mmCIF file with all atom_site columns, C-alpha atoms in Angstrom:
data_model
loop_
_atom_site.group_PDB
_atom_site.id
_atom_site.type_symbol
_atom_site.label_atom_id
_atom_site.label_alt_id
_atom_site.label_comp_id
_atom_site.label_asym_id
_atom_site.label_entity_id
_atom_site.label_seq_id
_atom_site.pdbx_PDB_ins_code
_atom_site.Cartn_x
_atom_site.Cartn_y
_atom_site.Cartn_z
_atom_site.occupancy
_atom_site.B_iso_or_equiv
_atom_site.pdbx_formal_charge
_atom_site.auth_seq_id
_atom_site.auth_comp_id
_atom_site.auth_asym_id
_atom_site.auth_atom_id
_atom_site.pdbx_PDB_model_num
ATOM 1  C CA . MET A 1 1  ? 15.731  1.534  -15.273 1.00 86.00 ? 22 MET A CA 1
ATOM 2  C CA . SER A 1 2  ? 17.596  1.023  -12.033 1.00 91.00 ? 23 SER A CA 1
ATOM 3  C CA . VAL A 1 3  ? 16.892  -1.747 -9.562  1.00 94.00 ? 24 VAL A CA 1
ATOM 4  C CA . ALA A 1 4  ? 15.764  0.801  -6.985  1.00 94.00 ? 25 ALA A CA 1
ATOM 5  C CA . ALA A 1 5  ? 13.197  2.234  -9.415  1.00 95.00 ? 26 ALA A CA 1
ATOM 6  C CA . ILE A 1 6  ? 11.909  -1.250 -10.221 1.00 95.00 ? 27 ILE A CA 1
ATOM 7  C CA . GLY A 1 7  ? 11.557  -1.905 -6.519  1.00 95.00 ? 28 GLY A CA 1
ATOM 8  C CA . ALA A 1 8  ? 9.647   1.314  -6.050  1.00 96.00 ? 29 ALA A CA 1
ATOM 9  C CA . LEU A 1 9  ? 7.380   0.427  -8.960  1.00 96.00 ? 30 LEU A CA 1
ATOM 10 C CA . ALA A 1 10 ? 6.762   -3.020 -7.483  1.00 96.00 ? 31 ALA A CA 1
ATOM 11 C CA . GLY A 1 11 ? 5.955   -1.392 -4.155  1.00 96.00 ? 32 GLY A CA 1
ATOM 12 C CA . LEU A 1 12 ? 3.483   0.907  -5.878  1.00 96.00 ? 33 LEU A CA 1
ATOM 13 C CA . VAL A 1 13 ? 1.759   -2.048 -7.562  1.00 96.00 ? 34 VAL A CA 1
ATOM 14 C CA . VAL A 1 14 ? 1.492   -3.891 -4.266  1.00 96.00 ? 35 VAL A CA 1
ATOM 15 C CA . ALA A 1 15 ? 0.167   -0.739 -2.576  1.00 96.00 ? 36 ALA A CA 1
ATOM 16 C CA . ALA A 1 16 ? -2.490  -0.353 -5.255  1.00 96.00 ? 37 ALA A CA 1
ATOM 17 C CA . ALA A 1 17 ? -3.604  -3.950 -4.816  1.00 96.00 ? 38 ALA A CA 1
ATOM 18 C CA . GLU A 1 18 ? -3.755  -3.600 -1.048  1.00 95.00 ? 39 GLU A CA 1
ATOM 19 C CA . PHE A 1 19 ? -5.596  -0.268 -1.352  1.00 94.00 ? 40 PHE A CA 1
ATOM 20 C CA . TRP A 1 20 ? -8.247  -1.958 -3.498  1.00 95.00 ? 41 TRP A CA 1
ATOM 21 C CA . PHE A 1 21 ? -8.535  -4.801 -0.970  1.00 95.00 ? 42 PHE A CA 1
ATOM 22 C CA . ILE A 1 22 ? -8.750  -2.450 2.029   1.00 94.00 ? 43 ILE A CA 1
ATOM 23 C CA . ARG A 1 23 ? -11.379 -0.287 0.304   1.00 91.00 ? 44 ARG A CA 1
ATOM 24 C CA . ARG A 1 24 ? -13.496 -3.409 -0.328  1.00 92.00 ? 45 ARG A CA 1
ATOM 25 C CA . LEU A 1 25 ? -13.021 -4.443 3.301   1.00 91.00 ? 46 LEU A CA 1
ATOM 26 C CA . SER A 1 26 ? -14.074 -0.994 4.572   1.00 89.00 ? 47 SER A CA 1
ATOM 27 C CA . THR A 1 27 ? -17.428 -1.326 2.838   1.00 89.00 ? 48 THR A CA 1
ATOM 28 C CA . ARG A 1 28 ? -18.207 -4.393 5.014   1.00 92.00 ? 49 ARG A CA 1
ATOM 29 C CA . VAL A 1 29 ? -17.607 -2.757 8.419   1.00 91.00 ? 50 VAL A CA 1
ATOM 30 C CA . GLU A 1 30 ? -20.203 -0.675 10.214  1.00 90.00 ? 51 GLU A CA 1
ATOM 31 C CA . LEU A 1 31 ? -18.241 1.690  12.425  1.00 92.00 ? 52 LEU A CA 1
ATOM 32 C CA . ALA A 1 32 ? -17.251 5.006  10.854  1.00 91.00 ? 53 ALA A CA 1
ATOM 33 C CA . GLU A 1 33 ? -13.998 5.079  12.812  1.00 93.00 ? 54 GLU A CA 1
ATOM 34 C CA . THR A 1 34 ? -12.978 1.694  11.476  1.00 91.00 ? 55 THR A CA 1
ATOM 35 C CA . LYS A 1 35 ? -13.708 2.794  7.878   1.00 92.00 ? 56 LYS A CA 1
ATOM 36 C CA . ARG A 1 36 ? -11.608 5.926  8.404   1.00 93.00 ? 57 ARG A CA 1
ATOM 37 C CA . VAL A 1 37 ? -8.681  3.956  9.835   1.00 93.00 ? 58 VAL A CA 1
ATOM 38 C CA . LEU A 1 38 ? -8.787  1.485  6.949   1.00 92.00 ? 59 LEU A CA 1
ATOM 39 C CA . ASN A 1 39 ? -8.837  4.300  4.391   1.00 91.00 ? 60 ASN A CA 1
ATOM 40 C CA . VAL A 1 40 ? -5.916  6.101  6.083   1.00 93.00 ? 61 VAL A CA 1
ATOM 41 C CA . THR A 1 41 ? -3.990  2.841  6.188   1.00 93.00 ? 62 THR A CA 1
ATOM 42 C CA . GLY A 1 42 ? -4.495  2.347  2.453   1.00 91.00 ? 63 GLY A CA 1
ATOM 43 C CA . ILE A 1 43 ? -3.312  5.870  1.689   1.00 92.00 ? 64 ILE A CA 1
ATOM 44 C CA . VAL A 1 44 ? -0.220  5.590  3.919   1.00 94.00 ? 65 VAL A CA 1
ATOM 45 C CA . GLN A 1 45 ? 0.752   2.376  2.111   1.00 93.00 ? 66 GLN A CA 1
ATOM 46 C CA . PHE A 1 46 ? 0.951   4.356  -1.153  1.00 91.00 ? 67 PHE A CA 1
ATOM 47 C CA . ILE A 1 47 ? 3.778   6.302  0.482   1.00 93.00 ? 68 ILE A CA 1
ATOM 48 C CA . LEU A 1 48 ? 5.551   3.608  2.486   1.00 95.00 ? 69 LEU A CA 1
ATOM 49 C CA . LEU A 1 49 ? 5.643   0.633  0.124   1.00 95.00 ? 70 LEU A CA 1
ATOM 50 C CA . PRO A 1 50 ? 7.374   2.408  -2.798  1.00 96.00 ? 71 PRO A CA 1
ATOM 51 C CA . VAL A 1 51 ? 9.924   3.879  -0.402  1.00 96.00 ? 72 VAL A CA 1
ATOM 52 C CA . VAL A 1 52 ? 10.597  0.486  1.126   1.00 96.00 ? 73 VAL A CA 1
ATOM 53 C CA . GLY A 1 53 ? 10.835  -1.025 -2.364  1.00 95.00 ? 74 GLY A CA 1
ATOM 54 C CA . TRP A 1 54 ? 13.360  1.685  -3.330  1.00 96.00 ? 75 TRP A CA 1
ATOM 55 C CA . PHE A 1 55 ? 15.711  0.695  -0.513  1.00 95.00 ? 76 PHE A CA 1
ATOM 56 C CA . VAL A 1 56 ? 15.117  -3.061 -0.279  1.00 95.00 ? 77 VAL A CA 1
ATOM 57 C CA . ALA A 1 57 ? 15.338  -3.976 -3.996  1.00 94.00 ? 78 ALA A CA 1
ATOM 58 C CA . PRO A 1 58 ? 19.026  -3.037 -4.348  1.00 93.00 ? 79 PRO A CA 1
ATOM 59 C CA . LEU A 1 59 ? 19.813  -5.047 -1.227  1.00 94.00 ? 80 LEU A CA 1
ATOM 60 C CA . ILE A 1 60 ? 18.112  -8.121 -2.636  1.00 92.00 ? 81 ILE A CA 1
ATOM 61 C CA . ALA A 1 61 ? 19.642  -7.660 -6.100  1.00 89.00 ? 82 ALA A CA 1
ATOM 62 C CA . GLY A 1 62 ? 23.121  -7.204 -4.646  1.00 85.00 ? 83 GLY A CA 1
ATOM 63 C CA . GLU A 1 63 ? 23.820  -3.659 -5.860  1.00 76.00 ? 84 GLU A CA 1
#
């Protein structure tokens, strides 16, 4: 497994943890718009964090 793939996997794990946290946070707010923004933010992180991990991990590892 390449360093880039490991970075993407780590980004996916972090995104899943943040998605869980954001979903729990969205149950505590009252405004529908705020809930929608928090849910969209969680979904966008599933795309961005693995991509960032793919490019940043090789830079950190020195490849």
